[in-house]
Coordinates of C-alpha atoms in Angstrom, one line a residue:
X229 CA 13.0 -32.3 22.8
X230 CA 11.3 -33.3 19.7
X231 CA 12.2 -37.0 20.4
X232 CA 9.9 -36.5 23.7
X233 CA 6.7 -36.4 21.4
X234 CA 5.3 -39.7 21.0
X235 CA 3.7 -40.0 17.5
X236 CA 2.8 -43.5 17.6
X237 CA 0.2 -43.8 20.4
X238 CA -2.6 -44.4 18.0
X239 CA -3.8 -48.2 17.4
X240 CA -3.8 -48.8 13.7
X241 CA -6.8 -49.9 11.8
X242 CA -6.4 -51.8 8.8
X243 CA -8.5 -50.5 5.8
X244 CA -10.9 -52.6 4.0
X245 CA -9.1 -55.3 1.7
X246 CA -5.8 -54.3 3.0
X247 CA -3.4 -56.6 5.1
X248 CA -3.3 -55.7 9.0
X249 CA -0.7 -53.5 10.4
X250 CA 2.8 -54.4 11.6
X251 CA 2.8 -55.0 15.4
X252 CA 3.3 -51.8 17.7
X253 CA 7.0 -50.4 17.3
X254 CA 8.7 -51.5 20.8
X255 CA 8.7 -48.5 23.0
X256 CA 12.6 -48.2 23.3
X257 CA 12.7 -48.0 19.4
X258 CA 10.1 -45.0 19.0
X259 CA 12.3 -41.9 19.8
X260 CA 14.5 -43.1 17.0
X261 CA 11.5 -43.6 14.5
X262 CA 10.0 -40.2 15.4
X263 CA 13.4 -38.4 14.9
X264 CA 13.3 -40.1 11.2
X265 CA 9.8 -39.0 10.5
X266 CA 11.0 -35.5 11.6
X267 CA 13.9 -35.1 9.7
X268 CA 12.0 -36.3 6.6
X269 CA 9.7 -33.1 6.9
X270 CA 10.2 -30.8 4.0
X271 CA 9.2 -28.1 6.3
X272 CA 11.6 -26.2 8.7
X273 CA 10.2 -27.3 12.2
X274 CA 10.6 -25.4 15.5
X275 CA 9.9 -25.6 19.2
X276 CA 9.5 -22.4 21.0
X277 CA 9.7 -21.7 24.7
X278 CA 6.8 -19.4 26.4
X279 CA 9.0 -16.5 25.9
X280 CA 9.2 -17.3 21.7
X281 CA 12.7 -18.2 21.8
X282 CA 14.0 -21.1 19.7
X283 CA 14.7 -24.3 21.9
X284 CA 15.1 -26.8 18.9
X285 CA 14.8 -27.0 15.4
X286 CA 14.2 -29.9 13.0
X287 CA 12.9 -31.1 9.7
X288 CA 14.5 -29.0 7.0
X289 CA 15.0 -26.0 9.2
X290 CA 18.6 -25.3 7.5
X291 CA 17.7 -26.4 4.0
X292 CA 14.7 -24.0 4.6
X293 CA 16.5 -20.8 6.4
X294 CA 20.0 -21.3 5.7
X295 CA 20.6 -20.7 9.4
X296 CA 22.5 -23.5 11.3
X297 CA 20.5 -25.0 14.1
X298 CA 23.1 -24.0 16.6
X299 CA 23.0 -20.5 15.8
X300 CA 19.2 -20.5 16.0
X301 CA 18.9 -21.7 19.6
X302 CA 18.0 -19.1 21.9
X303 CA 17.1 -16.6 19.5
X304 CA 13.3 -15.3 18.8
X305 CA 11.6 -16.9 15.6
X306 CA 10.1 -13.5 15.0
X307 CA 13.4 -11.9 14.0
X308 CA 13.3 -13.8 10.8
X309 CA 9.5 -13.2 10.1
X310 CA 8.1 -10.2 8.2
X311 CA 4.1 -9.8 8.3
X312 CA 1.5 -7.2 9.5
X313 CA 1.7 -7.4 13.1
X314 CA -1.2 -5.0 13.4
X315 CA -3.6 -7.2 11.4
X316 CA -2.3 -10.5 12.9
X317 CA -1.3 -9.9 16.9
X318 CA -1.8 -13.7 17.5
X319 CA 1.0 -15.3 15.2
X320 CA 2.9 -17.9 17.7
X321 CA 0.3 -17.1 20.4
X322 CA -2.8 -18.6 21.7
X323 CA -3.7 -22.4 20.9
X324 CA -2.4 -22.3 17.4
X325 CA -3.1 -21.4 14.1
X326 CA -1.9 -20.8 10.5
X327 CA -0.8 -17.7 8.8
X328 CA -0.6 -18.3 4.9
X329 CA 1.9 -15.5 3.9
X330 CA 4.9 -14.2 5.8
X331 CA 8.1 -13.2 4.8
X332 CA 11.0 -15.7 6.0
X333 CA 14.1 -13.4 6.0
X334 CA 17.2 -15.4 6.4
X335 CA 20.6 -16.5 4.7
X336 CA 18.6 -17.7 1.9
X337 CA 17.0 -14.7 0.8
X338 CA 13.7 -13.3 1.3
X339 CA 10.8 -16.0 0.6
X340 CA 7.3 -16.2 1.3
X341 CA 6.2 -19.1 3.8
X342 CA 3.6 -20.5 5.4
X343 CA 3.8 -20.7 9.3
X344 CA 1.9 -23.3 11.5
X345 CA 1.9 -23.7 14.9
X346 CA 0.2 -25.4 18.0
X347 CA 0.8 -24.6 21.8
X348 CA 0.9 -27.2 24.5
X349 CA 2.1 -27.1 28.2
X350 CA 3.9 -23.5 27.8
X351 CA 5.8 -24.5 24.5
X352 CA 4.8 -23.5 20.8
X353 CA 5.4 -26.5 18.1
X354 CA 5.2 -25.4 14.3
X355 CA 6.4 -25.4 11.0
X356 CA 7.7 -22.9 8.3
X357 CA 6.9 -24.1 4.7
X358 CA 8.1 -22.2 1.8
X359 CA 5.3 -21.5 -0.7
X360 CA 5.8 -22.4 -4.5
X361 CA 7.1 -19.7 -6.9
X362 CA 3.8 -19.1 -8.5
X363 CA 2.2 -18.7 -5.4
X364 CA 5.2 -16.3 -4.1
X365 CA 4.9 -14.1 -7.1
X366 CA 1.1 -13.7 -6.7
X367 CA 1.7 -12.7 -3.0
X368 CA 4.3 -10.0 -3.8
X369 CA 2.3 -8.7 -6.8
X370 CA -0.5 -8.5 -4.2
X371 CA 2.0 -6.9 -1.8
X372 CA 2.9 -4.3 -4.4
X373 CA -0.8 -3.6 -5.2
X374 CA -1.5 -2.9 -1.7
X375 CA 1.6 -0.4 -1.5
X376 CA 0.2 1.2 -4.7
X377 CA -3.3 1.6 -3.5
X378 CA -2.1 3.0 0.1
X379 CA 0.0 5.6 -2.0
X380 CA -3.0 6.5 -4.3
X381 CA -5.5 6.7 -1.1
X382 CA -2.6 9.5 0.0
X383 CA -2.2 11.3 -3.3
X384 CA -6.2 11.5 -3.4
X385 CA -6.9 12.7 0.1
X386 CA -4.1 15.3 -0.7
X387 CA -6.0 16.5 -3.8
X388 CA -9.1 16.7 -2.0
X389 CA -7.8 18.7 0.8
X390 CA -5.8 21.4 -1.3
X391 CA -8.0 24.3 -1.0
X392 CA -8.8 25.6 2.6
X393 CA -9.0 24.2 6.1
X394 CA -12.9 23.6 6.2
X395 CA -12.5 22.0 3.1
X396 CA -10.0 19.7 4.2
X397 CA -12.0 18.8 7.5
X398 CA -15.3 18.4 5.2
X399 CA -13.4 15.8 2.9
X400 CA -12.2 13.9 5.8
X401 CA -15.8 13.7 7.3
X402 CA -17.4 13.0 4.2
X403 CA -15.1 10.2 2.8
X404 CA -15.6 8.6 6.2
X405 CA -19.5 9.1 5.9
X406 CA -19.3 8.1 2.3
X407 CA -17.5 4.8 2.9
X408 CA -19.7 3.7 5.9
X409 CA -22.7 4.2 3.4
X410 CA -21.2 2.2 0.7
X411 CA -20.0 -0.7 2.9
X412 CA -23.6 -0.5 4.5
X413 CA -25.1 -0.9 1.1
X414 CA -23.4 -3.8 0.0
X415 CA -20.9 -2.6 -2.5
X416 CA -17.7 -4.6 -3.3
X417 CA -14.3 -3.4 -1.9
X418 CA -13.3 -2.3 -5.1
X419 CA -16.7 -0.3 -5.4
X420 CA -16.0 1.0 -1.9
X421 CA -12.8 2.3 -2.7
X422 CA -14.1 4.2 -5.9
X423 CA -16.8 5.8 -3.4
X424 CA -14.0 6.8 -1.2
X425 CA -11.9 8.4 -3.9
X426 CA -15.3 10.2 -5.3
X427 CA -15.9 11.3 -1.9
X428 CA -12.2 12.9 -1.5
X429 CA -12.2 14.5 -5.1
X430 CA -15.8 15.4 -5.3
X431 CA -15.2 19.1 -5.0
X432 CA -11.8 19.4 -6.8
X433 CA -13.2 21.5 -9.6
X434 CA -13.8 24.4 -6.7
X435 CA -10.1 25.0 -7.4
X436 CA -11.3 27.0 -10.6
X437 CA -14.0 28.9 -8.5
X438 CA -13.0 32.5 -7.4
X439 CA -12.8 32.7 -3.5
X440 CA -14.7 35.7 -3.6
X441 CA -17.7 33.4 -4.7
X442 CA -16.8 30.6 -2.6
X443 CA -16.4 32.6 0.5
X444 CA -19.6 35.0 0.3
X445 CA -21.3 35.5 3.2
X446 CA -24.4 36.2 1.4
X447 CA -26.5 34.6 -1.6
X448 CA -25.0 34.2 -4.7
X449 CA -26.5 36.3 -7.8
X450 CA -27.6 34.2 -10.9
X451 CA -24.0 34.9 -12.5
X452 CA -22.3 33.5 -9.4
X453 CA -24.4 30.5 -9.2
X454 CA -23.6 29.6 -13.1
X455 CA -19.9 29.8 -12.3
X456 CA -20.3 27.3 -9.0
X457 CA -22.5 25.0 -11.1
X458 CA -19.2 24.3 -13.3
X459 CA -17.2 23.0 -10.6
X460 CA -18.3 19.3 -11.3
X461 CA -17.3 19.5 -14.9
X462 CA -14.0 21.5 -14.1
X463 CA -13.3 18.7 -11.6
X464 CA -13.7 15.8 -14.2
X465 CA -11.3 17.9 -16.6
X466 CA -8.6 18.4 -14.0
X467 CA -8.7 14.6 -13.1
X468 CA -9.0 13.3 -16.7
X469 CA -5.1 12.4 -16.8
X470 CA -5.4 10.5 -13.9
X471 CA -6.0 7.0 -15.7
X472 CA -5.9 5.2 -12.4
X473 CA -9.2 6.6 -11.1
X474 CA -12.2 4.3 -11.6
X475 CA -15.3 5.4 -13.9
X476 CA -17.4 5.3 -10.4
X477 CA -14.8 7.9 -8.7
X478 CA -15.2 10.3 -11.8
X479 CA -19.0 9.5 -11.7
X480 CA -19.4 11.0 -8.1
X481 CA -17.2 13.8 -8.9
X482 CA -19.6 14.9 -12.3
X483 CA -22.9 13.8 -10.5
X484 CA -22.8 14.5 -6.7
X485 CA -25.3 17.3 -7.5
X486 CA -27.8 15.6 -9.4
X487 CA -30.9 15.1 -7.5
X488 CA -33.5 11.8 -7.5
X489 CA -36.3 14.0 -8.8
X490 CA -34.2 15.1 -11.9
X491 CA -34.0 18.8 -10.7
X492 CA -30.2 18.8 -9.8
X493 CA -27.0 19.9 -12.1
X494 CA -25.1 19.6 -14.4
X495 CA -27.0 17.1 -16.5
X496 CA -30.4 16.9 -14.8
X497 CA -30.2 13.3 -14.4
X498 CA -33.1 11.3 -12.4
X499 CA -33.3 8.3 -10.1
X500 CA -31.3 5.2 -10.9
X501 CA -29.9 7.0 -14.1
X502 CA -27.8 8.8 -11.3
X503 CA -24.4 6.6 -10.7
X504 CA -24.7 5.2 -7.6
X505 CA -21.3 6.3 -6.4
X506 CA -22.8 9.9 -6.8
X507 CA -26.0 9.2 -4.9
X508 CA -23.7 8.1 -1.9
X509 CA -21.4 10.8 -2.1
X510 CA -24.5 13.2 -2.7
X511 CA -25.8 11.9 1.1
X512 CA -22.7 12.4 2.6
X513 CA -21.7 15.8 1.2
X514 CA -25.1 17.3 2.0
X515 CA -25.5 15.8 5.6
X516 CA -22.0 17.1 6.5
X517 CA -22.9 20.7 5.1
X518 CA -25.7 20.8 6.8
X519 CA -23.6 20.5 10.3
X520 CA -20.7 23.2 9.4
X521 CA -20.8 26.7 10.0
X522 CA -20.3 28.6 6.4
X523 CA -19.8 32.4 5.8
X524 CA -23.4 32.3 4.0
X525 CA -25.0 29.8 6.8
X526 CA -25.2 28.7 10.7
X527 CA -24.6 25.1 11.5
X528 CA -27.8 22.8 11.7
X529 CA -28.2 20.6 14.7
X530 CA -27.9 16.9 14.0
X531 CA -31.4 16.4 14.5
X532 CA -32.3 19.1 12.0
X533 CA -30.0 17.5 9.3
X534 CA -31.4 14.0 9.9
X535 CA -34.9 15.6 9.6
X536 CA -33.7 16.9 6.3
X537 CA -32.5 13.6 4.7
X538 CA -35.8 12.0 5.6
X539 CA -37.8 14.9 4.0
X540 CA -35.8 14.9 1.0
X541 CA -35.8 11.0 0.6
X542 CA -37.4 10.6 -2.9
X543 CA -36.8 14.3 -3.8
X544 CA -33.4 15.1 -3.8
X545 CA -32.0 11.6 -2.5
X546 CA -32.0 8.3 -3.3
X547 CA -34.8 7.0 -0.7
X548 CA -33.3 3.7 -0.2
X549 CA -29.6 4.8 0.6
X550 CA -31.1 7.4 2.6
X551 CA -32.9 5.0 4.9
X552 CA -29.7 2.6 4.9
X553 CA -27.7 6.0 6.1
X554 CA -30.2 7.2 8.7
X555 CA -31.0 3.9 10.0
X556 CA -27.7 2.2 9.8
X557 CA -24.8 4.4 9.4
X558 CA -26.2 7.1 11.8
X559 CA -28.2 4.4 14.0
X560 CA -31.5 5.9 14.0
X561 CA -32.9 2.4 14.2
X562 CA -35.8 4.3 16.6
X563 CA -37.4 5.8 13.2
X564 CA -38.9 2.3 12.3
X565 CA -42.3 3.3 12.2
X566 CA -41.9 6.7 10.5
X567 CA -39.0 5.9 8.0
X568 CA -39.3 1.9 7.8
X569 CA -35.7 1.2 9.5
X570 CA -36.4 -2.5 9.0
X571 CA -36.1 -2.3 5.3
X572 CA -33.0 -0.9 4.9
X573 CA -31.2 -4.0 3.6
X574 CA -28.4 -3.5 1.4
X575 CA -29.2 -5.7 -1.7
X576 CA -32.0 -3.1 -2.3
X577 CA -29.8 -0.5 -3.2
X578 CA -27.6 -2.3 -5.7
X579 CA -28.1 -1.7 -9.1

């Protein structure tokens, strides 16, 4: 079937200063020359039917895959390809495309390859081209790092929810809110990850606070307040040996109770002296806490919680991050006149 593809239908125009091309190849000789061209390809070539089954292979197919053409015929090409199908659902579908890094698992062992394909008339033609060893090493290193990051995400999540059911739900919600605010504020992927982990771990120090204080239905007395205010420092102490945690994560744990006006704890930092990750986690933490029922308070309405953020912008919270949170994360864009939602641009929140 490859022989039916006509590679010689285009007129040849000589480049300036170069001799004119030879006369066109006679029609009868074209299939043989096309086959020579295909066989000279260093990539593994394939032709699939509409169901994704291999109709024909060519080029360096057997050299690349180790699979004899007769054995490949009628088999789904996908059985030898490994990639994230959730992220790349359109591979070998649609008009065509390229996926730079798939794992080809065949008799030659696993190797990283680039798959290229194009569709026409119900058929899919394409190629598998192994990547150079250096590129394969980089790809496998990136895969291992992604696996490690997913494992760390789960470890961090479990650390953050190890106290009680309410705390577990609270952590899940503020991780989502803090991550969305970090993205809206224009942080890099690494910074967003650090914020996400900081949100997950922000209250881990409460593991050292007696439950009688945490669950007290009424106001705390001065001594109990002094104990509860130790939880940021205790959290950092508990996490000190986790050397993989970024500084921004520890900053969020240590400083998420600081206030923009300098009246927070544990140090009394103010304004931009408060680390960015802590300012982000603080907004997400307070907003979700306001919406929650606790032994010592009723749940606020959504509107009441938003009003509190607006009122406290520039006092408790970073005013610009609060604007981004209210306008872009929560979607209160109708507050343009009152809260200046048109000014909620990410670049202004960077330090």
